[in-house]
Coordinates of C-alpha atoms in Angstrom, one line a residue:
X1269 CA 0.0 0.0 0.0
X1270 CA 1.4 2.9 -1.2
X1271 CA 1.4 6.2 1.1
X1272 CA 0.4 9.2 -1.4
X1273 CA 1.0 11.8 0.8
X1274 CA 5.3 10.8 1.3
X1275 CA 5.5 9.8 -2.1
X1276 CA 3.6 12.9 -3.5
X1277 CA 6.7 14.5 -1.6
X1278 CA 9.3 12.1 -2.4
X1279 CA 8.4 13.1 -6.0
X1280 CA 8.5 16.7 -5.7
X1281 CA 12.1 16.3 -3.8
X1282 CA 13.4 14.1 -6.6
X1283 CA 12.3 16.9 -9.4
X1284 CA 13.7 19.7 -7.1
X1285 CA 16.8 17.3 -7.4
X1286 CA 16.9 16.8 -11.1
X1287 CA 16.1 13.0 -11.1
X1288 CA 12.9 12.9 -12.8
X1289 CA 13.3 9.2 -13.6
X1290 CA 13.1 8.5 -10.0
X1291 CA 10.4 10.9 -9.3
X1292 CA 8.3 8.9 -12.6
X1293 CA 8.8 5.9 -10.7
X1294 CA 7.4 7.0 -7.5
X1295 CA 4.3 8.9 -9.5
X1296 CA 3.7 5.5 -11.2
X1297 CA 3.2 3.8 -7.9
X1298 CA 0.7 6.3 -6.8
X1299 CA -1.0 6.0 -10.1
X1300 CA -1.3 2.5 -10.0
X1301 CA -3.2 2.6 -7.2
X1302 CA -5.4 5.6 -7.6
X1303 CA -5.3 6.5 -11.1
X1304 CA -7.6 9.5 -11.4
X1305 CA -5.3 11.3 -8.7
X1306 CA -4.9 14.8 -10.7
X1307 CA -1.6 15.6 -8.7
X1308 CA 0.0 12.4 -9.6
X1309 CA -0.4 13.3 -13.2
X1310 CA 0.4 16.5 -13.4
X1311 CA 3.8 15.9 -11.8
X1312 CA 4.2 12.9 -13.8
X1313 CA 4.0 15.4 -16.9
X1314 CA 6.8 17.4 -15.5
X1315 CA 9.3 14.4 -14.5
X1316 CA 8.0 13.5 -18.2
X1317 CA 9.1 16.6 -19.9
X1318 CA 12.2 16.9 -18.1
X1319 CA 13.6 13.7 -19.9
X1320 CA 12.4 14.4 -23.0
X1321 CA 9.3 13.0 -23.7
X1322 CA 7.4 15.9 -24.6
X1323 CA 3.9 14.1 -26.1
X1324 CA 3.7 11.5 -23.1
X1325 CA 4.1 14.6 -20.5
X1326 CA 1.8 16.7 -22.7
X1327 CA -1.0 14.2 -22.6
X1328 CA -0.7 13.6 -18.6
X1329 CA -0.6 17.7 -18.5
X1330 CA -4.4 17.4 -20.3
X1331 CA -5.0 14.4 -18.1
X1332 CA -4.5 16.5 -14.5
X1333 CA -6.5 19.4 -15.9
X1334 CA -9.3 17.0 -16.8
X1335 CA -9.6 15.7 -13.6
X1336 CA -9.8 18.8 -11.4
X1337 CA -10.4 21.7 -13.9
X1338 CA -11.2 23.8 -10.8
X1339 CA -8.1 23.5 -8.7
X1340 CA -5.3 25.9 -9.4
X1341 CA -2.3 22.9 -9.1
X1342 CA -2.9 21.2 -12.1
X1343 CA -2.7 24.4 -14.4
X1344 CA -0.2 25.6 -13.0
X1345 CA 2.3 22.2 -13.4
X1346 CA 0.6 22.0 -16.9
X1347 CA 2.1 25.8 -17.3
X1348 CA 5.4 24.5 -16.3
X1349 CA 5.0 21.2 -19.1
X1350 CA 4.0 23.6 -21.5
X1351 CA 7.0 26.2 -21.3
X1352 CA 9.5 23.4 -21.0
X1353 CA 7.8 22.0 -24.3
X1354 CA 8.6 25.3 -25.6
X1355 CA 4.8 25.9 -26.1
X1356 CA 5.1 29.2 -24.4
X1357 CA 0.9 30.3 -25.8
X1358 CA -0.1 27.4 -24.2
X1359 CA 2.2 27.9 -21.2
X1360 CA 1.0 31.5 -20.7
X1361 CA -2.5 30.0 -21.2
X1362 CA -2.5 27.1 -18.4
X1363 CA -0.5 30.2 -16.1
X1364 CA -3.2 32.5 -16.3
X1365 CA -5.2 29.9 -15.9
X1366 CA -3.9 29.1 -12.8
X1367 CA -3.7 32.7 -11.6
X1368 CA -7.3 33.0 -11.7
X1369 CA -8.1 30.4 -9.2
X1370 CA -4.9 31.7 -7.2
X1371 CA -3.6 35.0 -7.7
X1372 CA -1.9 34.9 -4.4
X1373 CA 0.6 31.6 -5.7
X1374 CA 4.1 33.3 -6.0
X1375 CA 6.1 30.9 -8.0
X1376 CA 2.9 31.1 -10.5
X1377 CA 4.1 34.6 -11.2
X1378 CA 7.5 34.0 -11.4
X1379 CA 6.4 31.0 -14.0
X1380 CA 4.3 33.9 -15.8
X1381 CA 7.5 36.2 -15.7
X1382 CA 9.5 33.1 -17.2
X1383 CA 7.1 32.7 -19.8
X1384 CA 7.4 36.3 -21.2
X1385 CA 10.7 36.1 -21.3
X1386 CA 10.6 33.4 -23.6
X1387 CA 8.8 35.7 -25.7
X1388 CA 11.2 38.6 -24.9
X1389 CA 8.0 40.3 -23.9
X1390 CA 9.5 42.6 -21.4
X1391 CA 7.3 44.9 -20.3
X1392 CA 5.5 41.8 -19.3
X1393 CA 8.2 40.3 -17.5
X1394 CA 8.6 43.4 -15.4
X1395 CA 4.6 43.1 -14.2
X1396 CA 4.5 39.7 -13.2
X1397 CA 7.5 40.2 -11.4
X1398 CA 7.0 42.8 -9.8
X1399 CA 3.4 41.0 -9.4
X1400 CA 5.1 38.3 -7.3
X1401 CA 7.8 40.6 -5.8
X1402 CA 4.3 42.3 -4.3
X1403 CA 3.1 39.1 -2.5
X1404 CA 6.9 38.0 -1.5
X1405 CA 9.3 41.0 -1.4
X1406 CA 12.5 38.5 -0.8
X1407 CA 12.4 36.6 -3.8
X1408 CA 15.5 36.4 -5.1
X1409 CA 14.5 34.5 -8.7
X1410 CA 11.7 37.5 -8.9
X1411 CA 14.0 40.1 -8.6
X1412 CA 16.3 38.8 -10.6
X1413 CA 13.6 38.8 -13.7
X1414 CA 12.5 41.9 -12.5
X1415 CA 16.2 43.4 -13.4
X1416 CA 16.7 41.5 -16.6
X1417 CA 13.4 42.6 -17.8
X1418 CA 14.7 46.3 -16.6
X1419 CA 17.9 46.4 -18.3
X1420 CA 16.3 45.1 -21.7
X1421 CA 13.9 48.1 -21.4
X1422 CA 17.4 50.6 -21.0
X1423 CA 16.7 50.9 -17.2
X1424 CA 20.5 50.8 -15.8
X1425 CA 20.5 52.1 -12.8
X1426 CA 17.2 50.8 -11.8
X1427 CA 17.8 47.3 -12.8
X1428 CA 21.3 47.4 -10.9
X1429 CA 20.1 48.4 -7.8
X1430 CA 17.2 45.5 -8.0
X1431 CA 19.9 42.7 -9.3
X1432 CA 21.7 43.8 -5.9
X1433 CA 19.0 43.4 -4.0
X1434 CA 17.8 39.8 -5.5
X1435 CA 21.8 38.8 -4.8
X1436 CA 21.4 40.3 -1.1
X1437 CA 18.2 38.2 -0.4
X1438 CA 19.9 34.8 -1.6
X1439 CA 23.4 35.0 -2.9
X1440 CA 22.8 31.0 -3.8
X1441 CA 20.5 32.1 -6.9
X1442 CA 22.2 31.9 -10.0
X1443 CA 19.7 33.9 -11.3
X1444 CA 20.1 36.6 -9.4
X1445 CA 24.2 36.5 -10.1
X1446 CA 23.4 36.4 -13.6
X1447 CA 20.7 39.3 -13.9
X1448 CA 23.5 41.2 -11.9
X1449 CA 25.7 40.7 -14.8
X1450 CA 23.5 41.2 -17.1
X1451 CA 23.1 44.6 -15.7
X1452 CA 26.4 45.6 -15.0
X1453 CA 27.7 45.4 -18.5
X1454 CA 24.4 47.2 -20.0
X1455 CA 25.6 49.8 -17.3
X1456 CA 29.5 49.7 -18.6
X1457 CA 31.1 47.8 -15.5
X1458 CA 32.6 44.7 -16.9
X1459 CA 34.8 44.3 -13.9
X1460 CA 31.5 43.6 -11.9
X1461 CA 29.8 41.7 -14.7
X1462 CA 32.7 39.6 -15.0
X1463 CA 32.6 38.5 -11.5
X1464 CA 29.0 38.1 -11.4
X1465 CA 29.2 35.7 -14.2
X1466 CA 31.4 33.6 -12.8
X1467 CA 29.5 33.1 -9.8
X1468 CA 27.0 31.8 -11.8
X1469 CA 29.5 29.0 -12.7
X1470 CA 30.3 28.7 -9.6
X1471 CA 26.8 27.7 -8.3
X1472 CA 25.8 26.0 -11.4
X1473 CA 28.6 25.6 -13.9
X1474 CA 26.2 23.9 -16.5
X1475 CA 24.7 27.3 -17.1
X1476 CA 24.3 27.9 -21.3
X1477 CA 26.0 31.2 -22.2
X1478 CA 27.5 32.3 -19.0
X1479 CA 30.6 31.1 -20.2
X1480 CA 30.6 33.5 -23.2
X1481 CA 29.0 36.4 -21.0
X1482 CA 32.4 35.7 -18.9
X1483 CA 34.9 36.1 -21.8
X1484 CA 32.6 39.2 -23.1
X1485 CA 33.0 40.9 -19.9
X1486 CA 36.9 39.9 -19.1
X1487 CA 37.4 41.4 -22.9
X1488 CA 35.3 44.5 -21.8
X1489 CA 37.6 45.4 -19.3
X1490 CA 39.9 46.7 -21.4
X1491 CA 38.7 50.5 -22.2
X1492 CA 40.5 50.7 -25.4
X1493 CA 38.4 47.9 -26.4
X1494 CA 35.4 49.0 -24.8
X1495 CA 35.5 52.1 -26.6
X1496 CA 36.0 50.7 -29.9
X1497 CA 33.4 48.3 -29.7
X1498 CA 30.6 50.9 -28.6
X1499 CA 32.3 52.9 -31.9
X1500 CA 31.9 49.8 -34.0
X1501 CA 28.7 48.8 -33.1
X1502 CA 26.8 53.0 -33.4
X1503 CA 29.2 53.7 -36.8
X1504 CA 28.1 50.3 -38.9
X1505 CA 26.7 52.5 -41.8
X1506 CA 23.5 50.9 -44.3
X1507 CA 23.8 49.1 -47.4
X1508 CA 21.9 52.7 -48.5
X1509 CA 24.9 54.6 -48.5
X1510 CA 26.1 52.5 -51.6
X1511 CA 23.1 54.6 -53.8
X1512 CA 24.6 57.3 -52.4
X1513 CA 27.9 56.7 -54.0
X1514 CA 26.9 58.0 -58.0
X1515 CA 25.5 61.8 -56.4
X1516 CA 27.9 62.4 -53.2
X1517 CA 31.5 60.1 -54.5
X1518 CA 33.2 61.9 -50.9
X1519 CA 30.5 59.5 -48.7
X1520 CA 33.5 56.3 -50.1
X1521 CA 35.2 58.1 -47.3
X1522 CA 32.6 57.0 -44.5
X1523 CA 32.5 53.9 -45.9
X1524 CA 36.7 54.0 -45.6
X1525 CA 36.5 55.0 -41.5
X1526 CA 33.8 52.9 -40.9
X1527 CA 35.8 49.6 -42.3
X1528 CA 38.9 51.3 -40.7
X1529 CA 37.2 51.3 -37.5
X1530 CA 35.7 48.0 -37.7
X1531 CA 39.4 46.5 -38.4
X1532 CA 41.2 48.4 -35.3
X1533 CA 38.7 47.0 -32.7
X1534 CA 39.3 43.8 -34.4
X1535 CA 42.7 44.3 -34.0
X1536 CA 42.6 44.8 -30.1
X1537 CA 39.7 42.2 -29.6
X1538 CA 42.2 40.1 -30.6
X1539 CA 45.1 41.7 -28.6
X1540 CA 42.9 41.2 -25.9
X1541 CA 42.0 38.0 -26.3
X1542 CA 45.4 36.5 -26.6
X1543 CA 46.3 38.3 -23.3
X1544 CA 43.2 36.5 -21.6
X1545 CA 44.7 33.3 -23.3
X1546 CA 48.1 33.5 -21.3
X1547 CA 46.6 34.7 -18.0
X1548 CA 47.2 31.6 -15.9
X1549 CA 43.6 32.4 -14.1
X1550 CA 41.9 33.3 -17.2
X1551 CA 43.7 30.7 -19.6
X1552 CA 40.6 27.8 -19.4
X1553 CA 38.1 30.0 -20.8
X1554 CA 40.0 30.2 -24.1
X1555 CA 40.8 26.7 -25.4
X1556 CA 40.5 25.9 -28.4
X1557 CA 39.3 27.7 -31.7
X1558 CA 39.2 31.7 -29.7
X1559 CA 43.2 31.6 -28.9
X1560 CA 44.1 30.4 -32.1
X1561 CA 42.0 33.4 -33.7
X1562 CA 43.3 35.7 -31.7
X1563 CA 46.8 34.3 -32.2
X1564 CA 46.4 34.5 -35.7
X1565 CA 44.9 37.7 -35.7
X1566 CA 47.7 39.4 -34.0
X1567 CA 50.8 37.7 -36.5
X1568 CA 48.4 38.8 -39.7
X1569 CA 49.4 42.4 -39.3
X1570 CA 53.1 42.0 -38.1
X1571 CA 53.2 39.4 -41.6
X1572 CA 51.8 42.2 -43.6
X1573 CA 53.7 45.1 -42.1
X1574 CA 56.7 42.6 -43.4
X1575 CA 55.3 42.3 -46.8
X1576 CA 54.8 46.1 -47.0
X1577 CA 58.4 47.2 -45.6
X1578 CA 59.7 44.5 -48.5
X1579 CA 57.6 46.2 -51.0
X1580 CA 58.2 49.7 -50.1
X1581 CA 62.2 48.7 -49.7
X1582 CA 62.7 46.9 -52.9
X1583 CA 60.1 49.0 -54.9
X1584 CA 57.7 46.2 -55.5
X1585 CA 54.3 47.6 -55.6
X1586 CA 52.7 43.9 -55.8
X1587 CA 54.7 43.2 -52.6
X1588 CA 53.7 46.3 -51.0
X1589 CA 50.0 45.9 -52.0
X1590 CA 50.0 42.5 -50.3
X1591 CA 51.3 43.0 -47.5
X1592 CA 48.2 45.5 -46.7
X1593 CA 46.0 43.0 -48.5
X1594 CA 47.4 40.4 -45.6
X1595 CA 46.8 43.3 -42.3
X1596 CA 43.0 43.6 -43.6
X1597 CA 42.9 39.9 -43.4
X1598 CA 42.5 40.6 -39.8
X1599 CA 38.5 41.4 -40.3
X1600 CA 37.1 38.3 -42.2
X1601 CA 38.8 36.0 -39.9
X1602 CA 37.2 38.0 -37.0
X1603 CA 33.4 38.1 -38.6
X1604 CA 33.6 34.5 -39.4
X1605 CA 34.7 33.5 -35.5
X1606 CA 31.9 36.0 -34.0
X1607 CA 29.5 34.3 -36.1
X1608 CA 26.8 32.3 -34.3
X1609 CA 25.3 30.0 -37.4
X1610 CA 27.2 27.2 -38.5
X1611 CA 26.5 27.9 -42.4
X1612 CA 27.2 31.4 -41.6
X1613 CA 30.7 31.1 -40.5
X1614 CA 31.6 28.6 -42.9
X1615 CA 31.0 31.1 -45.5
X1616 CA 33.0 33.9 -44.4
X1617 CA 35.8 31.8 -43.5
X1618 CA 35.7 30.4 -46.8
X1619 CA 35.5 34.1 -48.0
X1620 CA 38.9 34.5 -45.5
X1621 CA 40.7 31.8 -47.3
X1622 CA 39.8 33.4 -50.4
X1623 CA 41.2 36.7 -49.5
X1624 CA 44.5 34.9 -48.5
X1625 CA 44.8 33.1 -51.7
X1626 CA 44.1 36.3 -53.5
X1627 CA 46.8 38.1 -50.9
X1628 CA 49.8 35.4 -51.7
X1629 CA 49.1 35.1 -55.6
X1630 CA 49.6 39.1 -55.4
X1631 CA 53.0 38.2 -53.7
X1632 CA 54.1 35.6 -55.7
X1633 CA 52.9 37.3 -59.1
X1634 CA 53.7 41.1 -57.8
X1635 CA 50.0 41.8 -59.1
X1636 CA 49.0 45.5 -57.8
X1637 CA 45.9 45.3 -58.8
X1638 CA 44.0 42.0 -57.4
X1639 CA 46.0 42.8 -54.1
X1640 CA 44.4 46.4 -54.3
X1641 CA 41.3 44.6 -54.8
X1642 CA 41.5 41.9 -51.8
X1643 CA 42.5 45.0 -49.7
X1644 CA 39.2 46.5 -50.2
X1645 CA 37.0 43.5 -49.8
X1646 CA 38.7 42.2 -46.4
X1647 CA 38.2 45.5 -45.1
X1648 CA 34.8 45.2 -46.7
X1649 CA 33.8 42.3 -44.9
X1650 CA 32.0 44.0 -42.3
X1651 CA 29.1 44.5 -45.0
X1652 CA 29.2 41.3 -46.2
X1653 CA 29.3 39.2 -43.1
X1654 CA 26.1 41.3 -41.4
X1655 CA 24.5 40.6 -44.6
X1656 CA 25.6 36.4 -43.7
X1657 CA 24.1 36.5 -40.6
X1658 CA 20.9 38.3 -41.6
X1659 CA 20.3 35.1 -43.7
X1660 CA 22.0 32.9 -42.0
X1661 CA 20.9 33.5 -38.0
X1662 CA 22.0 30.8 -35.6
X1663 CA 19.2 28.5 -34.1
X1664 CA 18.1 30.1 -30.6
X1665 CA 17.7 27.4 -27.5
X1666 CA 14.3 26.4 -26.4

């Protein structure tokens, strides 16, 4: 004879734990005794879910709500299904669903909050959490959503102070730690972000993206960089400008700064980088493919400067031409490695490679011209590679 009541709470402990097999067993017990218990099936849906096994977890979801469509529980576990599912209109459905028969249920709020953020709905996200924050003012895990939601709306300072406060009232929530980055480098203090972030791998070091929030911030410490970057990213110019060209010739000179621009922070991004690589505390974050970008990034210029020195010296226009052709390099190797999609960044690499060939041919051949002309198009590559990942975009997480 099965007691529901302890393994009802068995169950719950075993999801809090992240062992949802375990948890299905002990639901399946309960079940087989007393099969129309609506709990039983609404957790099983979530240990369900939580392995994988989205249609079974879906149809015990509809199974709970069936049997006790007037008790707030099983919405609000078939909300949690749902979003997991990445069904977030039937999530926000069963959640609202649930907030009618309890309004006063904090985690339902923060499930509410969760779900907007799926949808990058912030304004929403700031209500429900600030919904919940109402009811339970030291909710950590509502705060934290509350500041995310503020920061995405341009609300610094306000979403700073409230990331603080959610890390104040339980510095064990990695979501507080991570809105708190999230803040501080929307608010221009990577030194905080970074240690923020790497709290959050601290306390949970399975967390997608804090890795590369880490590595952001450590690289935004550098002001140099930091300044370049806002430069690069407010000064990208419009594929417009190019009908410009034929009435107002003297806008090829924006063009010129802007790629100019884009190549310098480039250039320090990877200086940067490569210091970060051969910092003993900082070295593990930058294993594999980043250090040998960066690595290559900072011997492409000192090869080219080379190149051009030989040219200049021996009167070899070719050469010369070349060796800038090589230093511009610097940019398509750069866009293809910050490129998210796959398909994306096999492109412009291959576009990289082709540049290179084009750059030694010149060399070997002493041909001004298609040197000239590889010149122009690396530095050009910051066109060309925003126009990749606008067709290309990388596949978000559910």
């Amino acid at each position: 004879m099965v007691n529901t009541t302890d393994a009802l709470s068995r169950a719950r402990l075993l999801l809090q734990l992240g062992r949802p097999a375990d948890a299905e067993r002990e639901l399946r017990g309960i079940l087989a005794e007393e099969p129309q218990h609506s709990g039983a099936h609404g957790l099983m849906g979530v240990a369900l879910v939580q392995q994988g096994r989205t249609d079974e977890a879906l149809e015990e979801s509809r199974e709970a709500v069936r049997l006790a469509p007037d008790h707030w529980v099983p919405h609000y576990l078939s909300g949690q299904v749902h979003q997991r599912a990445g069904l977030t209109e039937e999530a926000l459905r069963a959640t609202a669903a649930c907030l009618a028969l309890a309004p006063e249920h904090v985690p339902a709020w923060d499930l509410l909050a969760r779900v907007h953020l799926t949808r990058k709905d912030w304004p929403q996200v700031a209500a429900a959490a600030r919904r919940g924050l109402e009811l339970e003012p030291q909710d950590a895990d509502l705060a934290g959503l509350l500041s995310m939601a503020l920061t995405m709306l341009g609300q610094d300072e306000q979403a700073r102070a409230v990331a603080a406060q959610a890390v104040g009232n339980d510095p064990e929530s990695t979501l507080a730690h991570w809105a708190r980055g999230l803040a501080a480098l929307s608010g221009g203090d990577p030194g905080t972000a970074a240690g923020a972030f790497r709290e959050v791998l601290r306390l949970d070091p399975g967390v997608e993206g804090a890795r590369d929030y880490l590595v952001h911030a450590l690289k935004q410490r550098n002001p140099v960089l930091r300044l370049l970057s806002q430069w690069r990213q407010r000064f990208v110019g419009g594929w417009r400008l190019l009908f410009l060209l034929p009435v107002l010739p003297p806008v090829i000179a924006v063009f010129a700064i802007i790629a100019l621009l884009h190549w310098v922070a480039w250039l320090v991004e990877s200086w940067t980088t490569l210091r970060l690589t051969r910092n003993r505390t900082t070295r593990l974050l930058f294993e594999g493919p980043a250090a040998r970008v960066s690595l290559l990034c900072c011997a492409l210029p000192v090869a080219g400067a080379v190149l051009l020195g030989l040219g200049i010296g021996l009167g070899l226009d070719g050469l010369g031409s070349a060796g800038t052709a090589t230093m511009a390099l610097v940019t398509p190797v750069q866009e293809a490695a910050h490129t998210g999609s796959p398909i994306g960044r096999r492109i412009l690499y291959g576009w990289a490679v082709l540049l290179a060939a084009a750059a030694l041919a010149a060399a070997v051949t002493g041909a001004f011209l298609p040197a000239l002309l590889a010149t122009y198009a690396a530095l050009a590559t910051v066109w060309f590679a925003a126009g990749v990942r606008k067709i290309f975009r990388p596949r978000e997480a559910v």
